[in-house]
Amino acid sequence: MKKLLLATAIAALSVSAANAAPTLYGKVSLSVDVVDSDISDSTDVSLNSTASRIGLKGSEALTANTDVIYQLEYVVNPDDADGKQFESRDTYIGFKNNTAGTFKFGRNSSVTDGINNVQQAFGGIQGTVSGIADGNRVDNSMIWTAPTAANLPVQLNLMASTEENFGDAGYGASVMFDQGAGYTLGLAYTDTLDADAEVLRVTGSYDMAKTMAIPAEVGIMYQQADWNNVPGSVKEKELMVTGAYSVANTPWTVWAEFDQAKDWAGIDDAKITKIAVGGRYAFNQVATGHIYAGNVDYKNVFSVDGDDMIVGTGIEYKF
């Protein structure tokens, strides 16, 4: 009898340990970029890491309807050991309940980032040209994702942060409509989350493969940013339009991106415009090669005019 009880206890502990084991994941992404700068009158070659990361994530059942969830994700730079090595990305602990939804506490991506369904560039020309931090993460924040109600294709997120980020407590909300029919619509508003500014963002995307048997996808993002506590500032307006096409019977996907911010960072008449094209080559499900070229034009940005021409190639590996 004692042996049976001991065997049962060991089996129970083994199951518990297996359930609690976190998942290790990450991405190594490097590019070689050649930048011909009209502003600095120079041509430079650099090796750059593009959002390389490593992380642990997992969950554990607390009750029949509630799980504790966690994620620890950090920046890694394979090309150097600068100050951002092992800087935290999304790091949180929280709870997921079948009725109440999901709560995450810690350092979370802004709700504006959660509605971005545009195809963004890679390597040295990745990221938006907005004065708003791209893919901003909010320290000391809580985000709530509402549970799906009656199978409605809508996702609602509410977010709040403490006063430690910009001197004032921040808040925001986003909603995403996606019924799996090939198109999405997103709307987000934040105040003192992405920056010391009020941000309104609208996005949309259309996957033609789901309705027209054309392997192409287009996306659009428009946002306005009203900067707080900046005397004489005006509203920044940004428009991004992207497209991608999967070449039939090949591992290639070609893409193009247009991104323009007017009154950049609240500076009257300041403008940044980016035009980029490129291709992705899928070696397999975890390894992808990249080639790209782009031009970034600056007008009246801190009284500077000029442009940067960027050509590059890179590879990323996910695990």
PDB file of C-alpha atoms in Angstrom:
ATOM      1  CA  MET A   1       0.000   0.000   0.000  1.00  0.00           C
ATOM      2  CA  LYS A   2       2.826   2.387   0.937  1.00  0.00           C
ATOM      3  CA  LYS A   3       4.596   1.601  -2.344  1.00  0.00           C
ATOM      4  CA  LEU A   4       1.399   2.361  -4.244  1.00  0.00           C
ATOM      5  CA  LEU A   5       0.981   5.695  -2.451  1.00  0.00           C
ATOM      6  CA  LEU A   6       4.642   6.573  -3.116  1.00  0.00           C
ATOM      7  CA  ALA A   7       4.316   5.727  -6.806  1.00  0.00           C
ATOM      8  CA  THR A   8       1.151   7.826  -7.051  1.00  0.00           C
ATOM      9  CA  ALA A   9       2.851  10.793  -5.361  1.00  0.00           C
ATOM     10  CA  ILE A  10       5.873  10.575  -7.679  1.00  0.00           C
ATOM     11  CA  ALA A  11       3.599  10.412 -10.722  1.00  0.00           C
ATOM     12  CA  ALA A  12       1.649  13.449  -9.523  1.00  0.00           C
ATOM     13  CA  LEU A  13       4.855  15.427  -8.977  1.00  0.00           C
ATOM     14  CA  SER A  14       6.108  14.435 -12.423  1.00  0.00           C
ATOM     15  CA  VAL A  15       2.914  15.695 -14.076  1.00  0.00           C
ATOM     16  CA  SER A  16       3.062  18.934 -12.081  1.00  0.00           C
ATOM     17  CA  ALA A  17       6.693  19.507 -13.030  1.00  0.00           C
ATOM     18  CA  ALA A  18       5.933  18.837 -16.686  1.00  0.00           C
ATOM     19  CA  ASN A  19       3.048  21.286 -16.686  1.00  0.00           C
ATOM     20  CA  ALA A  20       5.169  23.972 -15.029  1.00  0.00           C
ATOM     21  CA  ALA A  21       8.129  23.667 -17.424  1.00  0.00           C
ATOM     22  CA  PRO A  22       8.615  26.944 -19.332  1.00  0.00           C
ATOM     23  CA  THR A  23       9.126  27.199 -23.082  1.00  0.00           C
ATOM     24  CA  LEU A  24      12.469  28.548 -24.269  1.00  0.00           C
ATOM     25  CA  TYR A  25      12.220  30.574 -27.478  1.00  0.00           C
ATOM     26  CA  GLY A  26      14.036  33.286 -29.355  1.00  0.00           C
ATOM     27  CA  LYS A  27      15.226  34.826 -32.587  1.00  0.00           C
ATOM     28  CA  VAL A  28      18.676  35.614 -33.956  1.00  0.00           C
ATOM     29  CA  SER A  29      18.523  38.239 -36.678  1.00  0.00           C
ATOM     30  CA  LEU A  30      21.478  39.987 -38.317  1.00  0.00           C
ATOM     31  CA  SER A  31      21.848  42.231 -41.340  1.00  0.00           C
ATOM     32  CA  VAL A  32      24.666  43.903 -43.242  1.00  0.00           C
ATOM     33  CA  ASP A  33      23.683  47.454 -44.194  1.00  0.00           C
ATOM     34  CA  VAL A  34      25.336  49.966 -46.494  1.00  0.00           C
ATOM     35  CA  VAL A  35      24.171  53.523 -45.757  1.00  0.00           C
ATOM     36  CA  ASP A  36      24.989  56.362 -48.140  1.00  0.00           C
ATOM     37  CA  SER A  37      24.123  59.499 -46.165  1.00  0.00           C
ATOM     38  CA  ASP A  38      23.640  62.830 -47.867  1.00  0.00           C
ATOM     39  CA  ILE A  39      23.368  64.457 -44.436  1.00  0.00           C
ATOM     40  CA  SER A  40      26.735  63.285 -43.070  1.00  0.00           C
ATOM     41  CA  ASP A  41      28.317  63.062 -46.544  1.00  0.00           C
ATOM     42  CA  SER A  42      29.567  59.540 -45.837  1.00  0.00           C
ATOM     43  CA  THR A  43      29.081  55.896 -46.777  1.00  0.00           C
ATOM     44  CA  ASP A  44      29.139  53.391 -43.940  1.00  0.00           C
ATOM     45  CA  VAL A  45      28.900  49.603 -43.704  1.00  0.00           C
ATOM     46  CA  SER A  46      27.508  48.155 -40.488  1.00  0.00           C
ATOM     47  CA  LEU A  47      26.378  44.854 -39.000  1.00  0.00           C
ATOM     48  CA  ASN A  48      23.045  45.228 -37.188  1.00  0.00           C
ATOM     49  CA  SER A  49      20.810  43.086 -35.034  1.00  0.00           C
ATOM     50  CA  THR A  50      17.108  43.341 -35.882  1.00  0.00           C
ATOM     51  CA  ALA A  51      15.011  42.579 -32.800  1.00  0.00           C
ATOM     52  CA  SER A  52      17.041  39.534 -31.778  1.00  0.00           C
ATOM     53  CA  ARG A  53      15.716  38.117 -28.518  1.00  0.00           C
ATOM     54  CA  ILE A  54      15.583  35.234 -26.103  1.00  0.00           C
ATOM     55  CA  GLY A  55      12.804  34.390 -23.708  1.00  0.00           C
ATOM     56  CA  LEU A  56      11.006  32.022 -21.391  1.00  0.00           C
ATOM     57  CA  LYS A  57       7.239  31.748 -21.182  1.00  0.00           C
ATOM     58  CA  GLY A  58       4.710  29.398 -19.696  1.00  0.00           C
ATOM     59  CA  SER A  59       1.526  28.865 -17.745  1.00  0.00           C
ATOM     60  CA  GLU A  60       0.233  26.770 -14.879  1.00  0.00           C
ATOM     61  CA  ALA A  61      -3.343  25.908 -13.975  1.00  0.00           C
ATOM     62  CA  LEU A  62      -4.482  27.374 -10.662  1.00  0.00           C
ATOM     63  CA  THR A  63      -8.098  26.270 -10.933  1.00  0.00           C
ATOM     64  CA  ALA A  64     -10.258  24.650 -13.593  1.00  0.00           C
ATOM     65  CA  ASN A  65     -10.849  28.094 -15.171  1.00  0.00           C
ATOM     66  CA  THR A  66      -7.770  30.127 -14.235  1.00  0.00           C
ATOM     67  CA  ASP A  67      -4.105  29.862 -15.243  1.00  0.00           C
ATOM     68  CA  VAL A  68      -1.140  31.883 -14.073  1.00  0.00           C
ATOM     69  CA  ILE A  69       0.864  33.059 -17.105  1.00  0.00           C
ATOM     70  CA  TYR A  70       4.351  34.535 -17.351  1.00  0.00           C
ATOM     71  CA  GLN A  71       6.952  35.680 -19.844  1.00  0.00           C
ATOM     72  CA  LEU A  72      10.546  36.860 -19.493  1.00  0.00           C
ATOM     73  CA  GLU A  73      11.865  38.186 -22.818  1.00  0.00           C
ATOM     74  CA  TYR A  74      15.131  40.042 -23.361  1.00  0.00           C
ATOM     75  CA  VAL A  75      17.059  41.794 -26.111  1.00  0.00           C
ATOM     76  CA  VAL A  76      20.204  40.075 -27.355  1.00  0.00           C
ATOM     77  CA  ASN A  77      22.627  41.715 -29.770  1.00  0.00           C
ATOM     78  CA  PRO A  78      24.806  39.103 -31.514  1.00  0.00           C
ATOM     79  CA  ASP A  79      26.811  41.862 -33.214  1.00  0.00           C
ATOM     80  CA  ASP A  80      28.027  43.774 -30.131  1.00  0.00           C
ATOM     81  CA  ALA A  81      27.712  44.248 -26.381  1.00  0.00           C
ATOM     82  CA  ASP A  82      26.089  47.668 -26.206  1.00  0.00           C
ATOM     83  CA  GLY A  83      23.954  48.957 -23.357  1.00  0.00           C
ATOM     84  CA  LYS A  84      20.793  47.221 -24.607  1.00  0.00           C
ATOM     85  CA  GLN A  85      22.179  43.714 -24.173  1.00  0.00           C
ATOM     86  CA  PHE A  86      19.595  41.799 -22.133  1.00  0.00           C
ATOM     87  CA  GLU A  87      17.301  44.820 -21.871  1.00  0.00           C
ATOM     88  CA  SER A  88      13.812  43.581 -21.089  1.00  0.00           C
ATOM     89  CA  ARG A  89      11.193  43.373 -23.811  1.00  0.00           C
ATOM     90  CA  ASP A  90       7.723  42.110 -22.799  1.00  0.00           C
ATOM     91  CA  THR A  91       8.207  40.751 -19.271  1.00  0.00           C
ATOM     92  CA  TYR A  92       5.170  40.071 -17.137  1.00  0.00           C
ATOM     93  CA  ILE A  93       3.224  37.784 -14.862  1.00  0.00           C
ATOM     94  CA  GLY A  94      -0.543  37.551 -14.946  1.00  0.00           C
ATOM     95  CA  PHE A  95      -3.682  35.497 -15.021  1.00  0.00           C
ATOM     96  CA  LYS A  96      -5.918  34.069 -17.725  1.00  0.00           C
ATOM     97  CA  ASN A  97      -9.515  33.313 -16.799  1.00  0.00           C
ATOM     98  CA  ASN A  98     -12.144  31.848 -19.105  1.00  0.00           C
ATOM     99  CA  THR A  99     -14.722  34.395 -17.933  1.00  0.00           C
ATOM    100  CA  ALA A 100     -12.769  37.482 -16.837  1.00  0.00           C
ATOM    101  CA  GLY A 101     -10.148  37.546 -19.609  1.00  0.00           C
ATOM    102  CA  THR A 102      -6.372  37.961 -19.419  1.00  0.00           C
ATOM    103  CA  PHE A 103      -4.438  40.272 -17.077  1.00  0.00           C
ATOM    104  CA  LYS A 104      -0.711  40.991 -17.504  1.00  0.00           C
ATOM    105  CA  PHE A 105       1.373  42.979 -14.995  1.00  0.00           C
ATOM    106  CA  GLY A 106       4.894  44.226 -15.726  1.00  0.00           C
ATOM    107  CA  ARG A 107       6.516  45.663 -18.853  1.00  0.00           C
ATOM    108  CA  ASN A 108       4.065  45.313 -21.742  1.00  0.00           C
ATOM    109  CA  SER A 109       3.863  46.406 -25.375  1.00  0.00           C
ATOM    110  CA  SER A 110       1.570  49.364 -25.861  1.00  0.00           C
ATOM    111  CA  VAL A 111      -1.959  48.685 -27.069  1.00  0.00           C
ATOM    112  CA  THR A 112      -1.087  50.671 -30.222  1.00  0.00           C
ATOM    113  CA  ASP A 113       1.385  47.952 -31.154  1.00  0.00           C
ATOM    114  CA  GLY A 114      -1.295  45.283 -30.903  1.00  0.00           C
ATOM    115  CA  ILE A 115      -3.252  46.542 -33.921  1.00  0.00           C
ATOM    116  CA  ASN A 116      -0.346  46.797 -36.370  1.00  0.00           C
ATOM    117  CA  ASN A 117      -1.148  44.472 -39.251  1.00  0.00           C
ATOM    118  CA  VAL A 118       1.156  46.189 -41.736  1.00  0.00           C
ATOM    119  CA  GLN A 119       4.162  44.547 -43.440  1.00  0.00           C
ATOM    120  CA  GLN A 120       7.194  46.369 -42.051  1.00  0.00           C
ATOM    121  CA  ALA A 121      10.700  46.476 -43.471  1.00  0.00           C
ATOM    122  CA  PHE A 122      13.723  44.547 -42.199  1.00  0.00           C
ATOM    123  CA  GLY A 123      17.244  45.428 -41.102  1.00  0.00           C
ATOM    124  CA  GLY A 124      18.562  48.967 -41.162  1.00  0.00           C
ATOM    125  CA  ILE A 125      15.285  50.389 -42.470  1.00  0.00           C
ATOM    126  CA  GLN A 126      12.964  48.624 -40.035  1.00  0.00           C
ATOM    127  CA  GLY A 127      10.568  50.670 -37.920  1.00  0.00           C
ATOM    128  CA  THR A 128       8.301  53.630 -38.505  1.00  0.00           C
ATOM    129  CA  VAL A 129       9.449  57.193 -39.174  1.00  0.00           C
ATOM    130  CA  SER A 130       7.132  58.629 -36.517  1.00  0.00           C
ATOM    131  CA  GLY A 131       8.443  60.628 -33.586  1.00  0.00           C
ATOM    132  CA  ILE A 132       6.576  58.105 -31.436  1.00  0.00           C
ATOM    133  CA  ALA A 133       8.768  55.247 -30.239  1.00  0.00           C
ATOM    134  CA  ASP A 134       8.208  52.275 -32.531  1.00  0.00           C
ATOM    135  CA  GLY A 135       6.831  49.222 -30.788  1.00  0.00           C
ATOM    136  CA  ASN A 136       7.035  51.035 -27.455  1.00  0.00           C
ATOM    137  CA  ARG A 137       6.935  49.028 -24.239  1.00  0.00           C
ATOM    138  CA  VAL A 138       5.427  50.501 -21.116  1.00  0.00           C
ATOM    139  CA  ASP A 139       7.083  50.029 -17.734  1.00  0.00           C
ATOM    140  CA  ASN A 140       4.999  49.424 -14.610  1.00  0.00           C
ATOM    141  CA  SER A 141       1.889  48.669 -16.625  1.00  0.00           C
ATOM    142  CA  MET A 142      -1.186  46.474 -16.553  1.00  0.00           C
ATOM    143  CA  ILE A 143      -3.036  45.293 -19.644  1.00  0.00           C
ATOM    144  CA  TRP A 144      -6.389  43.547 -19.760  1.00  0.00           C
ATOM    145  CA  THR A 145      -7.558  41.579 -22.791  1.00  0.00           C
ATOM    146  CA  ALA A 146     -11.291  40.959 -22.749  1.00  0.00           C
ATOM    147  CA  PRO A 147     -12.555  37.421 -23.271  1.00  0.00           C
ATOM    148  CA  THR A 148     -14.190  36.608 -26.582  1.00  0.00           C
ATOM    149  CA  ALA A 149     -17.940  37.027 -26.215  1.00  0.00           C
ATOM    150  CA  ALA A 150     -20.385  34.892 -28.209  1.00  0.00           C
ATOM    151  CA  ASN A 151     -17.666  34.185 -30.816  1.00  0.00           C
ATOM    152  CA  LEU A 152     -17.580  37.859 -31.840  1.00  0.00           C
ATOM    153  CA  PRO A 153     -14.472  38.597 -33.980  1.00  0.00           C
ATOM    154  CA  VAL A 154     -13.449  41.542 -31.767  1.00  0.00           C
ATOM    155  CA  GLN A 155     -10.511  41.834 -29.374  1.00  0.00           C
ATOM    156  CA  LEU A 156     -10.548  44.576 -26.730  1.00  0.00           C
ATOM    157  CA  ASN A 157      -7.495  45.674 -24.726  1.00  0.00           C
ATOM    158  CA  LEU A 158      -7.335  48.195 -21.883  1.00  0.00           C
ATOM    159  CA  MET A 159      -4.023  49.427 -20.476  1.00  0.00           C
ATOM    160  CA  ALA A 160      -2.832  51.584 -17.584  1.00  0.00           C
ATOM    161  CA  SER A 161       0.585  52.570 -16.226  1.00  0.00           C
ATOM    162  CA  THR A 162       1.900  54.281 -13.109  1.00  0.00           C
ATOM    163  CA  GLU A 163       3.335  57.809 -12.979  1.00  0.00           C
ATOM    164  CA  GLU A 164       6.918  56.548 -13.232  1.00  0.00           C
ATOM    165  CA  ASN A 165       7.124  56.733 -17.057  1.00  0.00           C
ATOM    166  CA  PHE A 166       6.488  60.362 -18.024  1.00  0.00           C
ATOM    167  CA  GLY A 167       5.514  61.926 -14.696  1.00  0.00           C
ATOM    168  CA  ASP A 168       1.817  61.208 -15.184  1.00  0.00           C
ATOM    169  CA  ALA A 169      -0.207  58.020 -15.106  1.00  0.00           C
ATOM    170  CA  GLY A 170      -0.906  56.733 -18.610  1.00  0.00           C
ATOM    171  CA  TYR A 171      -3.800  54.836 -20.081  1.00  0.00           C
ATOM    172  CA  GLY A 172      -5.021  53.490 -23.402  1.00  0.00           C
ATOM    173  CA  ALA A 173      -7.397  51.194 -25.228  1.00  0.00           C
ATOM    174  CA  SER A 174      -7.478  49.281 -28.490  1.00  0.00           C
ATOM    175  CA  VAL A 175      -9.983  47.218 -30.407  1.00  0.00           C
ATOM    176  CA  MET A 176      -9.296  44.841 -33.298  1.00  0.00           C
ATOM    177  CA  PHE A 177     -11.899  43.401 -35.668  1.00  0.00           C
ATOM    178  CA  ASP A 178     -10.825  40.181 -37.390  1.00  0.00           C
ATOM    179  CA  GLN A 179     -13.346  37.558 -38.432  1.00  0.00           C
ATOM    180  CA  GLY A 180     -10.838  35.516 -40.413  1.00  0.00           C
ATOM    181  CA  ALA A 181     -12.287  36.593 -43.747  1.00  0.00           C
ATOM    182  CA  GLY A 182      -9.115  38.277 -44.991  1.00  0.00           C
ATOM    183  CA  TYR A 183      -9.506  41.811 -43.669  1.00  0.00           C
ATOM    184  CA  THR A 184      -8.891  43.471 -40.321  1.00  0.00           C
ATOM    185  CA  LEU A 185      -9.678  46.858 -38.784  1.00  0.00           C
ATOM    186  CA  GLY A 186      -7.971  48.275 -35.716  1.00  0.00           C
ATOM    187  CA  LEU A 187      -8.374  51.387 -33.573  1.00  0.00           C
ATOM    188  CA  ALA A 188      -6.220  52.474 -30.624  1.00  0.00           C
ATOM    189  CA  TYR A 189      -5.900  55.522 -28.359  1.00  0.00           C
ATOM    190  CA  THR A 190      -3.256  56.175 -25.728  1.00  0.00           C
ATOM    191  CA  ASP A 191      -2.377  59.069 -23.438  1.00  0.00           C
ATOM    192  CA  THR A 192       1.127  59.204 -21.945  1.00  0.00           C
ATOM    193  CA  LEU A 193       1.913  55.584 -22.823  1.00  0.00           C
ATOM    194  CA  ASP A 194       3.846  55.526 -26.115  1.00  0.00           C
ATOM    195  CA  ALA A 195       5.400  58.905 -25.320  1.00  0.00           C
ATOM    196  CA  ASP A 196       4.434  62.089 -23.505  1.00  0.00           C
ATOM    197  CA  ALA A 197       1.651  62.504 -26.036  1.00  0.00           C
ATOM    198  CA  GLU A 198      -1.892  61.573 -26.966  1.00  0.00           C
ATOM    199  CA  VAL A 199      -1.871  59.084 -29.838  1.00  0.00           C
ATOM    200  CA  LEU A 200      -4.759  57.981 -32.057  1.00  0.00           C
ATOM    201  CA  ARG A 201      -4.008  55.122 -34.469  1.00  0.00           C
ATOM    202  CA  VAL A 202      -6.184  53.449 -37.117  1.00  0.00           C
ATOM    203  CA  THR A 203      -5.106  50.370 -39.085  1.00  0.00           C
ATOM    204  CA  GLY A 204      -6.486  48.044 -41.711  1.00  0.00           C
ATOM    205  CA  SER A 205      -5.293  45.090 -43.762  1.00  0.00           C
ATOM    206  CA  TYR A 206      -6.599  42.931 -46.584  1.00  0.00           C
ATOM    207  CA  ASP A 207      -5.349  39.427 -47.424  1.00  0.00           C
ATOM    208  CA  MET A 208      -6.400  38.818 -51.029  1.00  0.00           C
ATOM    209  CA  ALA A 209      -5.505  35.129 -50.854  1.00  0.00           C
ATOM    210  CA  LYS A 210      -8.576  34.483 -48.711  1.00  0.00           C
ATOM    211  CA  THR A 211     -11.088  36.050 -51.103  1.00  0.00           C
ATOM    212  CA  MET A 212      -9.538  36.343 -54.580  1.00  0.00           C
ATOM    213  CA  ALA A 213      -6.929  33.550 -54.719  1.00  0.00           C
ATOM    214  CA  ILE A 214      -4.248  36.226 -55.171  1.00  0.00           C
ATOM    215  CA  PRO A 215      -1.241  35.697 -52.845  1.00  0.00           C
ATOM    216  CA  ALA A 216      -0.978  39.358 -51.879  1.00  0.00           C
ATOM    217  CA  GLU A 217      -1.632  41.411 -48.768  1.00  0.00           C
ATOM    218  CA  VAL A 218      -1.945  45.167 -48.289  1.00  0.00           C
ATOM    219  CA  GLY A 219      -1.952  47.153 -45.079  1.00  0.00           C
ATOM    220  CA  ILE A 220      -2.451  50.746 -43.989  1.00  0.00           C
ATOM    221  CA  MET A 221      -1.800  52.648 -40.785  1.00  0.00           C
ATOM    222  CA  TYR A 222      -2.656  56.264 -39.971  1.00  0.00           C
ATOM    223  CA  GLN A 223      -1.969  57.992 -36.696  1.00  0.00           C
ATOM    224  CA  GLN A 224      -1.984  61.414 -35.078  1.00  0.00           C
ATOM    225  CA  ALA A 225       0.140  62.369 -32.089  1.00  0.00           C
ATOM    226  CA  ASP A 226      -0.566  65.447 -29.968  1.00  0.00           C
ATOM    227  CA  TRP A 227       2.531  66.125 -27.867  1.00  0.00           C
ATOM    228  CA  ASN A 228       2.028  67.112 -24.235  1.00  0.00           C
ATOM    229  CA  ASN A 229       4.041  69.825 -22.481  1.00  0.00           C
ATOM    230  CA  VAL A 230       5.834  70.897 -25.682  1.00  0.00           C
ATOM    231  CA  PRO A 231       5.255  74.633 -26.278  1.00  0.00           C
ATOM    232  CA  GLY A 232       4.440  75.475 -29.891  1.00  0.00           C
ATOM    233  CA  SER A 233       4.104  71.855 -30.974  1.00  0.00           C
ATOM    234  CA  VAL A 234       1.604  70.762 -33.618  1.00  0.00           C
ATOM    235  CA  LYS A 235      -0.031  67.404 -34.263  1.00  0.00           C
ATOM    236  CA  GLU A 236       2.184  64.852 -35.938  1.00  0.00           C
ATOM    237  CA  LYS A 237       0.452  62.958 -38.768  1.00  0.00           C
ATOM    238  CA  GLU A 238       1.804  59.661 -40.050  1.00  0.00           C
ATOM    239  CA  LEU A 239       0.659  57.469 -42.929  1.00  0.00           C
ATOM    240  CA  MET A 240       2.089  54.027 -43.692  1.00  0.00           C
ATOM    241  CA  VAL A 241       1.042  51.888 -46.664  1.00  0.00           C
ATOM    242  CA  THR A 242       2.536  48.440 -47.241  1.00  0.00           C
ATOM    243  CA  GLY A 243       2.123  45.531 -49.610  1.00  0.00           C
ATOM    244  CA  ALA A 244       3.495  41.999 -49.960  1.00  0.00           C
ATOM    245  CA  TYR A 245       3.219  39.416 -52.738  1.00  0.00           C
ATOM    246  CA  SER A 246       4.147  35.724 -52.460  1.00  0.00           C
ATOM    247  CA  VAL A 247       5.695  34.567 -55.740  1.00  0.00           C
ATOM    248  CA  ALA A 248       3.951  31.374 -56.856  1.00  0.00           C
ATOM    249  CA  ASN A 249       5.887  28.105 -56.589  1.00  0.00           C
ATOM    250  CA  THR A 250       8.920  29.807 -55.019  1.00  0.00           C
ATOM    251  CA  PRO A 251      10.064  30.571 -51.458  1.00  0.00           C
ATOM    252  CA  TRP A 252      10.072  34.305 -52.294  1.00  0.00           C
ATOM    253  CA  THR A 253       7.848  37.069 -50.974  1.00  0.00           C
ATOM    254  CA  VAL A 254       8.408  40.593 -52.280  1.00  0.00           C
ATOM    255  CA  TRP A 255       7.249  43.664 -50.393  1.00  0.00           C
ATOM    256  CA  ALA A 256       7.098  47.451 -50.563  1.00  0.00           C
ATOM    257  CA  GLU A 257       6.577  50.135 -47.943  1.00  0.00           C
ATOM    258  CA  PHE A 258       5.730  53.850 -47.943  1.00  0.00           C
ATOM    259  CA  ASP A 259       5.887  55.690 -44.628  1.00  0.00           C
ATOM    260  CA  GLN A 260       5.616  59.435 -44.082  1.00  0.00           C
ATOM    261  CA  ALA A 261       5.381  61.558 -40.928  1.00  0.00           C
ATOM    262  CA  LYS A 262       4.393  65.213 -41.296  1.00  0.00           C
ATOM    263  CA  ASP A 263       5.089  67.721 -38.517  1.00  0.00           C
ATOM    264  CA  TRP A 264       7.415  65.082 -37.135  1.00  0.00           C
ATOM    265  CA  ALA A 265       7.624  64.975 -33.313  1.00  0.00           C
ATOM    266  CA  GLY A 266       5.364  68.027 -33.186  1.00  0.00           C
ATOM    267  CA  ILE A 267       7.811  70.237 -35.121  1.00  0.00           C
ATOM    268  CA  ASP A 268       5.958  72.445 -37.596  1.00  0.00           C
ATOM    269  CA  ASP A 269       6.808  71.584 -41.243  1.00  0.00           C
ATOM    270  CA  ALA A 270       9.260  68.831 -40.272  1.00  0.00           C
ATOM    271  CA  LYS A 271       8.787  65.778 -42.483  1.00  0.00           C
ATOM    272  CA  ILE A 272      10.352  62.328 -42.851  1.00  0.00           C
ATOM    273  CA  THR A 273       9.496  60.076 -45.796  1.00  0.00           C
ATOM    274  CA  LYS A 274      10.617  56.478 -46.243  1.00  0.00           C
ATOM    275  CA  ILE A 275      10.238  54.344 -49.362  1.00  0.00           C
ATOM    276  CA  ALA A 276      11.550  50.778 -49.235  1.00  0.00           C
ATOM    277  CA  VAL A 277      11.339  47.559 -51.256  1.00  0.00           C
ATOM    278  CA  GLY A 278      12.681  44.103 -50.569  1.00  0.00           C
ATOM    279  CA  GLY A 279      12.298  40.364 -50.620  1.00  0.00           C
ATOM    280  CA  ARG A 280      12.088  37.494 -48.126  1.00  0.00           C
ATOM    281  CA  TYR A 281      13.346  33.992 -48.937  1.00  0.00           C
ATOM    282  CA  ALA A 282      11.926  31.249 -46.701  1.00  0.00           C
ATOM    283  CA  PHE A 283      14.561  28.527 -46.422  1.00  0.00           C
ATOM    284  CA  ASN A 284      12.185  26.671 -44.104  1.00  0.00           C
ATOM    285  CA  GLN A 285       9.746  27.455 -41.293  1.00  0.00           C
ATOM    286  CA  VAL A 286      12.433  28.859 -38.985  1.00  0.00           C
ATOM    287  CA  ALA A 287      15.075  30.444 -41.264  1.00  0.00           C
ATOM    288  CA  THR A 288      14.445  33.415 -43.575  1.00  0.00           C
ATOM    289  CA  GLY A 289      16.804  35.416 -45.772  1.00  0.00           C
ATOM    290  CA  HIS A 290      16.269  39.101 -46.594  1.00  0.00           C
ATOM    291  CA  ILE A 291      17.342  41.603 -49.226  1.00  0.00           C
ATOM    292  CA  TYR A 292      16.145  45.214 -49.316  1.00  0.00           C
ATOM    293  CA  ALA A 293      16.794  48.792 -50.368  1.00  0.00           C
ATOM    294  CA  GLY A 294      15.265  52.042 -49.264  1.00  0.00           C
ATOM    295  CA  ASN A 295      15.513  55.797 -49.063  1.00  0.00           C
ATOM    296  CA  VAL A 296      14.718  58.004 -46.060  1.00  0.00           C
ATOM    297  CA  ASP A 297      14.253  61.705 -46.822  1.00  0.00           C
ATOM    298  CA  TYR A 298      14.456  64.375 -44.085  1.00  0.00           C
ATOM    299  CA  LYS A 299      12.951  67.855 -44.409  1.00  0.00           C
ATOM    300  CA  ASN A 300      13.400  70.499 -41.704  1.00  0.00           C
ATOM    301  CA  VAL A 301      14.174  67.869 -39.056  1.00  0.00           C
ATOM    302  CA  PHE A 302      16.016  69.958 -36.456  1.00  0.00           C
ATOM    303  CA  SER A 303      16.819  72.330 -39.348  1.00  0.00           C
ATOM    304  CA  VAL A 304      18.427  69.488 -41.332  1.00  0.00           C
ATOM    305  CA  ASP A 305      17.544  68.509 -44.910  1.00  0.00           C
ATOM    306  CA  GLY A 306      18.890  65.466 -46.724  1.00  0.00           C
ATOM    307  CA  ASP A 307      18.404  61.762 -47.299  1.00  0.00           C
ATOM    308  CA  ASP A 308      19.891  58.358 -46.505  1.00  0.00           C
ATOM    309  CA  MET A 309      20.062  55.559 -49.076  1.00  0.00           C
ATOM    310  CA  ILE A 310      20.169  52.086 -47.502  1.00  0.00           C
ATOM    311  CA  VAL A 311      20.920  48.719 -49.135  1.00  0.00           C
ATOM    312  CA  GLY A 312      21.199  45.542 -47.117  1.00  0.00           C
ATOM    313  CA  THR A 313      20.850  41.818 -46.720  1.00  0.00           C
ATOM    314  CA  GLY A 314      20.281  39.660 -43.665  1.00  0.00           C
ATOM    315  CA  ILE A 315      19.080  36.432 -42.153  1.00  0.00           C
ATOM    316  CA  GLU A 316      16.880  35.534 -39.204  1.00  0.00           C
ATOM    317  CA  TYR A 317      16.512  32.244 -37.373  1.00  0.00           C
ATOM    318  CA  LYS A 318      13.712  31.497 -34.914  1.00  0.00           C
ATOM    319  CA  PHE A 319      13.668  28.810 -32.264  1.00  0.00           C
TER     320      PHE A 319
END
